[in-house]
Amino acid sequence: AYLRLIAYPNDYISLERIINEPPRGLGPASVRRIIEHARQNGLSIIDALCNASEIPRLTRPQKAASQELGTVLKAVSDVENISTHEIMAYVLEHTGY
């Protein structure tokens, strides 16, 4: 699901699968708010996560966890010529999975 979200930054199903793996304190209501924010502002899910400080009704810890996940996903999605192995190694290392 991590790889799928990186490849398809608007894949809401993949977001639901990874958002709390490992646990980040982000439940279904948080996911709905992130998706709603992305749709209303014409953002990809990854960009919405990176800009979580702008999402209403998320707590500070939820915003921080969302931004941290978004930063990891953005870092690997912006790199050209990176192998799948390198992407997964980076994601695993930086998410604590």
Coordinates of N, CA and C in Angstrom, one line a residue:
A1 N 0.8 -1.2 0.0 CA 0.0 0.0 0.0 C 0.9 1.3 0.0
Y2 N 2.0 1.2 0.7 CA 2.9 2.4 0.6 C 3.4 2.6 -0.8
L3 N 3.8 1.6 -1.5 CA 4.3 1.8 -2.9 C 3.1 2.3 -3.8
R4 N 1.9 1.8 -3.6 CA 0.8 2.2 -4.4 C 0.5 3.7 -4.2
L5 N 0.5 4.1 -2.9 CA 0.2 5.5 -2.6 C 1.3 6.4 -3.2
I6 N 2.6 6.0 -3.2 CA 3.6 6.7 -3.8 C 3.4 6.8 -5.3
A7 N 3.0 5.7 -5.9 CA 2.8 5.7 -7.4 C 1.5 6.4 -7.8
Y8 N 0.5 6.3 -7.0 CA -0.8 6.9 -7.2 C -1.2 7.8 -6.0
P9 N -0.7 9.1 -6.0 CA -0.9 9.9 -4.9 C -2.3 10.3 -4.5
N10 N -3.3 9.9 -5.2 CA -4.7 10.1 -4.9 C -5.4 8.8 -4.5
D11 N -4.7 7.8 -4.2 CA -5.3 6.5 -3.9 C -5.7 6.5 -2.4
Y12 N -7.0 6.8 -2.2 CA -7.5 6.9 -0.8 C -7.5 5.6 -0.1
I13 N -7.7 4.5 -0.9 CA -7.8 3.2 -0.2 C -6.4 2.8 0.4
S14 N -5.3 3.1 -0.4 CA -4.0 2.9 0.1 C -3.7 3.7 1.4
L15 N -4.2 5.0 1.4 CA -4.0 5.8 2.6 C -4.7 5.2 3.8
E16 N -5.9 4.7 3.6 CA -6.6 4.0 4.7 C -5.8 2.8 5.2
R17 N -5.1 2.1 4.3 CA -4.3 0.9 4.7 C -3.0 1.3 5.5
I18 N -2.4 2.4 5.1 CA -1.1 2.7 5.7 C -1.2 3.7 6.9
I19 N -2.2 4.5 6.9 CA -2.3 5.6 7.8 C -1.9 5.3 9.3
N20 N -2.3 4.1 9.7 CA -2.0 3.8 11.1 C -1.2 2.5 11.2
E21 N -0.3 2.3 10.2 CA 0.6 1.1 10.3 C 2.0 1.7 10.0
P22 N 2.8 1.8 11.0 CA 2.6 1.5 12.4 C 1.7 2.6 13.0
P23 N 1.2 2.3 14.3 CA 0.2 3.2 14.9 C 0.7 4.7 14.9
R24 N -0.2 5.6 14.5 CA 0.1 7.0 14.5 C -0.9 7.9 15.2
G25 N -2.0 7.2 15.8 CA -3.0 7.9 16.4 C -4.0 8.6 15.4
L26 N -4.1 8.0 14.2 CA -4.9 8.6 13.2 C -6.0 7.5 12.8
G27 N -7.2 7.8 13.2 CA -8.3 6.9 13.0 C -9.1 7.3 11.8
P28 N -10.3 6.6 11.6 CA -11.1 6.8 10.4 C -11.6 8.3 10.3
A29 N -11.9 9.0 11.4 CA -12.3 10.4 11.3 C -11.1 11.2 10.8
S30 N -9.9 11.0 11.2 CA -8.8 11.7 10.7 C -8.6 11.5 9.3
V31 N -8.7 10.3 8.8 CA -8.5 9.9 7.4 C -9.6 10.7 6.6
R32 N -10.8 10.7 7.1 CA -11.9 11.4 6.3 C -11.5 12.9 6.2
R33 N -11.0 13.5 7.3 CA -10.6 14.9 7.3 C -9.5 15.2 6.3
I34 N -8.5 14.3 6.3 CA -7.4 14.4 5.3 C -7.9 14.3 3.9
I35 N -8.7 13.3 3.6 CA -9.2 13.2 2.2 C -10.1 14.3 1.8
E36 N -10.9 14.8 2.7 CA -11.8 15.9 2.5 C -11.0 17.2 2.2
H37 N -9.9 17.4 2.9 CA -9.0 18.6 2.7 C -8.4 18.5 1.4
A38 N -7.9 17.3 1.0 CA -7.2 17.1 -0.3 C -8.2 17.4 -1.4
R39 N -9.4 16.9 -1.3 CA -10.4 17.1 -2.4 C -10.8 18.5 -2.5
Q40 N -11.1 19.2 -1.4 CA -11.5 20.6 -1.4 C -10.4 21.5 -1.9
N41 N -9.2 21.2 -1.7 CA -8.1 22.1 -2.1 C -7.3 21.6 -3.3
G42 N -7.8 20.6 -4.0 CA -7.1 20.1 -5.2 C -5.7 19.6 -5.0
L43 N -5.6 18.9 -3.8 CA -4.2 18.4 -3.4 C -4.2 16.9 -3.6
S44 N -3.0 16.4 -3.8 CA -2.9 14.9 -3.7 C -2.9 14.6 -2.2
I45 N -3.1 13.3 -1.9 CA -3.1 12.9 -0.5 C -1.7 13.2 0.1
I46 N -0.7 13.0 -0.6 CA 0.7 13.2 -0.1 C 0.8 14.7 0.3
D47 N 0.4 15.6 -0.6 CA 0.5 17.0 -0.3 C -0.4 17.4 0.8
A48 N -1.6 16.8 0.9 CA -2.5 17.1 2.1 C -1.8 16.7 3.4
L49 N -1.2 15.5 3.4 CA -0.5 15.1 4.6 C 0.7 16.0 4.9
C50 N 1.4 16.5 3.9 CA 2.5 17.4 4.2 C 2.0 18.7 4.7
N51 N 0.8 19.1 4.4 CA 0.2 20.4 4.8 C -0.9 20.2 5.9
A52 N -0.7 19.1 6.7 CA -1.7 18.8 7.7 C -2.0 19.9 8.7
S53 N -1.0 20.8 8.9 CA -1.2 21.9 9.8 C -2.4 22.7 9.4
E54 N -2.8 22.7 8.2 CA -3.9 23.5 7.7 C -5.3 22.7 7.8
I55 N -5.3 21.5 8.2 CA -6.5 20.7 8.2 C -7.2 20.9 9.5
P56 N -8.5 21.4 9.5 CA -9.2 21.7 10.7 C -9.6 20.4 11.4
R57 N -9.8 20.5 12.7 CA -10.3 19.4 13.5 C -9.3 18.2 13.7
L58 N -8.0 18.4 13.3 CA -7.0 17.4 13.7 C -6.3 18.0 14.9
T59 N -6.0 17.1 15.8 CA -5.2 17.6 17.0 C -3.7 17.8 16.6
R60 N -3.0 18.5 17.5 CA -1.6 18.8 17.2 C -0.8 17.5 16.9
P61 N -1.0 16.4 17.8 CA -0.3 15.2 17.5 C -0.7 14.5 16.2
Q62 N -2.0 14.6 15.8 CA -2.4 14.1 14.5 C -1.8 14.8 13.4
K63 N -1.8 16.2 13.5 CA -1.1 17.0 12.4 C 0.3 16.6 12.3
A64 N 1.0 16.5 13.4 CA 2.5 16.1 13.4 C 2.7 14.8 12.8
A65 N 1.9 13.8 13.1 CA 2.0 12.4 12.6 C 1.7 12.4 11.1
S66 N 0.7 13.2 10.7 CA 0.3 13.3 9.3 C 1.5 13.9 8.5
Q67 N 2.0 15.0 9.0 CA 3.1 15.7 8.3 C 4.3 14.8 8.2
E68 N 4.6 14.1 9.2 CA 5.8 13.2 9.2 C 5.6 12.1 8.1
L69 N 4.4 11.5 8.1 CA 4.2 10.5 7.0 C 4.2 11.1 5.6
G70 N 3.6 12.3 5.5 CA 3.7 13.0 4.2 C 5.1 13.3 3.7
T71 N 5.9 13.7 4.7 CA 7.3 14.1 4.4 C 8.1 12.9 3.8
V72 N 7.9 11.7 4.5 CA 8.5 10.5 4.0 C 8.0 10.1 2.6
L73 N 6.7 10.1 2.4 CA 6.2 9.8 1.1 C 6.6 10.7 0.0
K74 N 6.6 12.0 0.3 CA 7.0 13.0 -0.6 C 8.5 12.9 -1.0
A75 N 9.3 12.6 0.0 CA 10.8 12.4 -0.3 C 11.1 11.4 -1.3
V76 N 10.4 10.2 -1.2 CA 10.7 9.2 -2.2 C 9.9 9.4 -3.5
S77 N 8.7 10.0 -3.5 CA 8.0 10.2 -4.7 C 8.6 11.3 -5.6
D78 N 9.4 12.2 -5.0 CA 10.0 13.2 -5.8 C 11.4 12.8 -6.5
V79 N 11.9 11.6 -6.1 CA 13.2 11.2 -6.6 C 13.0 10.4 -7.9
E80 N 13.8 10.7 -8.9 CA 13.7 10.0 -10.1 C 14.8 8.9 -10.1
N81 N 14.6 7.8 -10.8 CA 15.5 6.7 -11.0 C 15.9 6.1 -9.6
I82 N 14.9 5.8 -8.9 CA 15.1 5.1 -7.6 C 14.4 3.7 -7.7
S83 N 15.1 2.7 -7.2 CA 14.6 1.4 -7.3 C 13.5 1.1 -6.3
T84 N 12.6 0.1 -6.5 CA 11.6 -0.2 -5.6 C 12.2 -0.6 -4.2
H85 N 13.3 -1.3 -4.3 CA 14.0 -1.7 -3.1 C 14.5 -0.5 -2.3
E86 N 15.0 0.5 -2.9 CA 15.4 1.7 -2.2 C 14.3 2.5 -1.6
I87 N 13.2 2.5 -2.4 CA 12.0 3.2 -1.8 C 11.5 2.5 -0.6
M88 N 11.4 1.1 -0.6 CA 10.9 0.4 0.6 C 11.9 0.5 1.7
A89 N 13.2 0.5 1.5 CA 14.1 0.6 2.5 C 14.0 2.0 3.2
Y90 N 13.8 3.0 2.4 CA 13.6 4.4 3.0 C 12.4 4.5 3.8
V91 N 11.3 4.0 3.2 CA 10.0 4.0 3.9 C 10.1 3.3 5.2
L92 N 10.6 2.1 5.2 CA 10.7 1.2 6.4 C 11.6 1.9 7.5
E93 N 12.7 2.5 7.0 CA 13.6 3.2 8.0 C 12.9 4.4 8.6
H94 N 12.2 5.2 7.8 CA 11.7 6.5 8.3 C 10.3 6.4 8.9
T95 N 9.6 5.3 8.8 CA 8.3 5.2 9.4 C 8.3 4.4 10.6
G96 N 9.3 3.7 10.9 CA 9.4 2.8 12.1 C 8.6 1.6 11.9
Y97 N 8.3 1.2 10.7 CA 7.5 0.0 10.4 C 8.3 -1.2 10.7

